[in-house]
Coordinates of C-alpha atoms in Angstrom, one line a residue:
Chain A
X1192 CA 4.8 -17.0 0.6
X1193 CA 6.5 -13.6 0.0
X1194 CA 7.1 -10.9 2.8
X1195 CA 8.6 -8.2 3.7
X1196 CA 10.5 -6.8 6.7
X1197 CA 11.4 -3.2 7.7
X1198 CA 12.8 -1.6 10.1
X1199 CA 10.4 -0.1 13.1
X1200 CA 9.8 2.8 14.2
X1201 CA 8.9 5.4 15.2
X1202 CA 12.2 7.8 13.8
X1203 CA 13.3 10.9 15.1
X1204 CA 15.2 12.7 13.1
X1205 CA 16.8 16.8 13.1
X1206 CA 16.4 18.9 10.0
X1207 CA 19.3 17.8 7.2
X1208 CA 19.9 14.4 9.3
X1209 CA 20.3 11.1 7.4
X1210 CA 17.9 8.9 7.2
X1211 CA 17.6 4.9 7.0
X1212 CA 14.8 2.3 7.0
X1213 CA 16.5 -0.8 6.2
X1214 CA 13.7 -2.9 4.9
X1215 CA 14.9 -6.8 3.4
X1216 CA 12.4 -9.7 1.5
X1217 CA 11.7 -12.6 1.3
X1218 CA 10.4 -14.3 -2.3
X1219 CA 10.8 -16.8 -4.8
X1220 CA 12.4 -15.4 -7.6
X1221 CA 12.9 -12.0 -8.5
X1222 CA 10.2 -9.8 -7.3
X1223 CA 9.7 -6.1 -8.6
X1224 CA 10.7 -3.6 -5.4
X1225 CA 9.0 0.0 -3.9
X1226 CA 9.0 2.1 -1.3
X1227 CA 5.8 4.0 -0.5
X1228 CA 5.2 7.1 1.5
X1229 CA 2.0 8.2 3.3
X1230 CA 1.6 11.7 4.1
X1231 CA -0.8 12.6 7.1
X1232 CA -4.6 12.0 6.3
X1233 CA -3.4 10.8 3.2
X1234 CA -3.3 7.1 1.0
X1235 CA -0.3 6.1 -0.1
X1236 CA 1.7 7.1 -2.9
X1237 CA 4.8 5.9 -4.9
X1238 CA 8.1 7.6 -4.1
X1239 CA 10.4 4.9 -6.1
X1240 CA 10.9 1.4 -7.2
X1241 CA 13.2 -1.1 -8.9
X1242 CA 12.4 -3.8 -11.2
X1243 CA 15.9 -5.9 -11.4
X1244 CA 19.0 -6.7 -8.8
X1245 CA 21.1 -3.4 -8.9
X1246 CA 18.4 -1.0 -9.3
X1247 CA 19.0 1.8 -7.7
X1248 CA 15.1 4.2 -7.2
X1249 CA 15.2 7.5 -6.7
X1250 CA 13.2 9.8 -6.3
X1251 CA 12.7 13.4 -4.1
X1252 CA 16.1 12.7 -2.6
X1253 CA 15.9 9.7 -1.5
X1254 CA 17.1 6.4 -3.2
X1255 CA 17.7 2.5 -2.8
X1256 CA 19.4 -0.5 -4.4
X1257 CA 17.5 -4.0 -4.9
X1258 CA 20.3 -5.8 -3.6
X1259 CA 19.4 -9.7 -4.8
X1260 CA 22.7 -10.9 -2.9
X1261 CA 21.5 -9.5 0.5
X1262 CA 17.7 -9.8 0.2
X1263 CA 17.7 -6.1 0.4
X1264 CA 16.2 -2.5 -0.6
X1265 CA 16.9 0.2 2.4
X1266 CA 15.6 3.2 1.5
X1267 CA 17.9 6.8 2.3
X1268 CA 18.4 10.1 2.6
X1269 CA 20.9 12.6 2.6
X1270 CA 19.5 15.8 4.3
X1271 CA 15.5 15.1 5.0
X1272 CA 13.0 18.1 5.8
X1273 CA 9.8 18.4 7.5
X1274 CA 8.0 17.8 4.2
X1275 CA 9.2 14.5 5.1
X1276 CA 7.7 13.1 7.9
X1277 CA 5.1 10.1 7.1
X1278 CA 5.4 6.8 7.0
X1279 CA 7.2 5.1 5.2
X1280 CA 6.6 1.2 3.6
X1281 CA 8.8 -1.0 1.9
X1282 CA 7.0 -3.8 -0.7
X1283 CA 7.2 -6.0 -2.7
X1284 CA 5.8 -7.2 -6.3
X1285 CA 6.4 -11.2 -7.4
X1286 CA 7.3 -11.7 -11.1
X1287 CA 4.0 -11.5 -13.5
X1288 CA 1.5 -10.9 -10.2
X1289 CA -0.3 -7.7 -9.7
X1290 CA -0.3 -8.0 -5.6
X1291 CA 1.9 -6.3 -2.9
X1292 CA 3.2 -7.4 -0.2
X1293 CA 3.8 -4.5 2.7
X1294 CA 6.0 -4.1 5.3
X1295 CA 4.3 -3.3 8.2
X1296 CA 5.7 1.1 8.1
X1297 CA 7.7 3.5 9.9
X1298 CA 6.4 6.8 10.7
X1299 CA 9.4 8.9 10.5
X1300 CA 9.2 12.7 12.3
X1301 CA 11.6 15.3 10.8
X1302 CA 12.0 18.3 13.5
X1303 CA 12.8 21.5 12.6
Chain B
X1303 CA -7.6 13.7 -13.1
X1304 CA -10.2 11.5 -10.5
X1305 CA -7.7 9.1 -9.9
X1306 CA -9.2 6.6 -7.4
X1307 CA -11.5 7.9 -5.5
X1308 CA -13.9 6.4 -2.3
X1309 CA -16.6 6.9 0.1
X1310 CA -17.1 7.2 2.2
X1311 CA -14.0 9.1 4.2
X1312 CA -15.6 8.1 7.9
X1313 CA -18.7 6.1 9.2
X1314 CA -19.1 4.3 12.3
X1315 CA -21.0 1.5 12.5
X1316 CA -22.6 -0.7 15.3
X1317 CA -22.3 -4.4 15.9
X1318 CA -24.0 -6.6 13.1
X1319 CA -24.9 -3.2 11.0
X1320 CA -24.1 -3.5 6.9
X1321 CA -22.3 -1.1 4.5
X1322 CA -20.4 -1.0 1.9
X1323 CA -17.3 1.0 1.0
X1324 CA -17.3 2.3 -2.5
X1325 CA -14.2 2.4 -5.4
X1326 CA -14.1 4.4 -7.9
X1327 CA -11.4 4.7 -10.7
X1328 CA -11.5 6.5 -13.8
X1329 CA -8.0 5.0 -15.6
X1330 CA -9.1 2.3 -16.7
X1331 CA -7.2 0.3 -14.7
X1332 CA -7.8 -3.3 -15.1
X1333 CA -6.6 -4.1 -11.3
X1334 CA -8.0 -3.0 -8.3
X1335 CA -7.8 -4.6 -4.8
X1336 CA -8.3 -3.8 -1.4
X1337 CA -6.5 -3.1 1.8
X1338 CA -7.3 -2.7 5.7
X1339 CA -4.3 -0.7 6.9
X1340 CA -4.0 -1.6 11.2
X1341 CA -0.7 0.0 12.9
X1342 CA 2.4 -2.1 13.4
X1343 CA 0.4 -4.2 10.6
X1344 CA 0.7 -2.4 7.0
X1345 CA -1.4 -3.2 4.6
X1346 CA -2.9 -6.2 4.1
X1347 CA -4.7 -7.8 1.3
X1348 CA -8.1 -8.4 1.6
X1349 CA -9.5 -8.9 -1.9
X1350 CA -8.7 -8.2 -5.6
X1351 CA -9.8 -8.4 -9.2
X1352 CA -7.5 -8.7 -12.2
X1353 CA -11.2 -7.4 -14.3
X1354 CA -14.7 -7.5 -14.6
X1355 CA -16.2 -10.1 -13.5
X1356 CA -13.3 -11.5 -11.6
X1357 CA -13.1 -11.2 -8.1
X1358 CA -10.0 -13.5 -5.5
X1359 CA -9.3 -13.0 -2.2
X1360 CA -6.4 -11.4 -0.5
X1361 CA -4.7 -12.3 2.7
X1362 CA -7.4 -10.9 4.9
X1363 CA -11.4 -11.9 3.3
X1364 CA -13.1 -13.2 6.6
X1365 CA -16.2 -10.8 6.3
X1366 CA -15.9 -9.0 3.4
X1367 CA -17.8 -9.4 0.0
X1368 CA -17.0 -8.0 -3.5
X1369 CA -17.9 -7.8 -7.1
X1370 CA -17.0 -6.4 -9.6
X1371 CA -19.7 -5.6 -13.0
X1372 CA -17.6 -2.7 -14.2
X1373 CA -14.0 -1.6 -14.6
X1374 CA -13.9 1.0 -12.9
X1375 CA -15.9 0.2 -9.5
X1376 CA -15.3 -1.8 -7.0
X1377 CA -16.9 -2.3 -3.8
X1378 CA -16.3 -3.8 -0.4
X1379 CA -19.3 -5.1 1.5
X1380 CA -19.6 -6.0 5.5
X1381 CA -21.9 -8.2 5.8
X1382 CA -22.5 -8.0 9.8
X1383 CA -19.8 -5.4 10.7
X1384 CA -17.4 -6.2 13.7
X1385 CA -15.3 -4.4 15.9
X1386 CA -12.4 -6.4 14.2
X1387 CA -13.4 -4.5 11.1
X1388 CA -12.3 -1.2 13.2
X1389 CA -9.6 -0.2 10.4
X1390 CA -8.9 2.4 7.2
X1391 CA -9.0 0.6 4.0
X1392 CA -7.5 1.4 1.0
X1393 CA -9.0 0.6 -2.3
X1394 CA -6.1 1.1 -4.7
X1395 CA -5.7 0.4 -9.0
X1396 CA -3.3 -0.2 -11.0
X1397 CA -2.5 -1.2 -16.0
X1398 CA -1.4 -3.7 -17.4
X1399 CA 2.0 -4.3 -18.3
X1400 CA 4.5 -1.9 -16.7
X1401 CA 2.4 0.1 -15.9
X1402 CA 1.6 -2.9 -12.7
X1403 CA 5.0 -1.3 -11.5
X1404 CA 2.6 1.4 -10.1
X1405 CA -0.7 1.2 -7.9
X1406 CA -2.8 3.9 -7.1
X1407 CA -3.9 4.9 -4.4
X1408 CA -7.6 6.1 -3.1
X1409 CA -7.8 8.5 0.5
X1410 CA -8.7 5.9 2.3
X1411 CA -11.9 4.8 4.8
X1412 CA -12.0 5.4 8.3
X1413 CA -14.4 3.3 10.1
X1414 CA -15.6 2.7 13.5
X1415 CA -17.0 -0.4 14.7
X1416 CA -18.9 -0.3 18.3

């Protein structure tokens, strides 16, 4: 079945540091890929998405590129802020499906 | 816009008690789902529905029941709570077509079973 593996945390960074969170997936066909973010005490919200190979999703300074050849969708941000402290989830949705499969989540803490 | 509304936000149960977690959305979404979130395990799908009157099991359905009598509401029932059901529960919904790509989540219900 479909599955997502993402880098374990927690990750602690200083403000303005570079952030990368690795995500790889296993799926049949051509899934859509997502990064969701969960701020403390809140539900998940979509951060960015990519629906086909070589697509780059971007939002709020975060980027991720759908790499079919390496089955990866790594999340990056060049200069993090304290407000980026959150739990980040990589997820996939199979073609034609509604259901999401999530990775375990990576907790990121950014210190001033 | 209210989006996806979950109630209650917090609940403490004793083993063997029953309860219903409520979920309502006002976006006329066909697809709704319930997840549980446990440390180190991400979100796991409990049950889902692709429309009123249609429900199906997800990855971890045991101990939970659902029904979908209206498009708006998708309650999750715990018939006999167990400590293993201590978790944070999230309800989500999404629309059709390209709108499938965005699932909207509620704020969650934190449940403790003693």
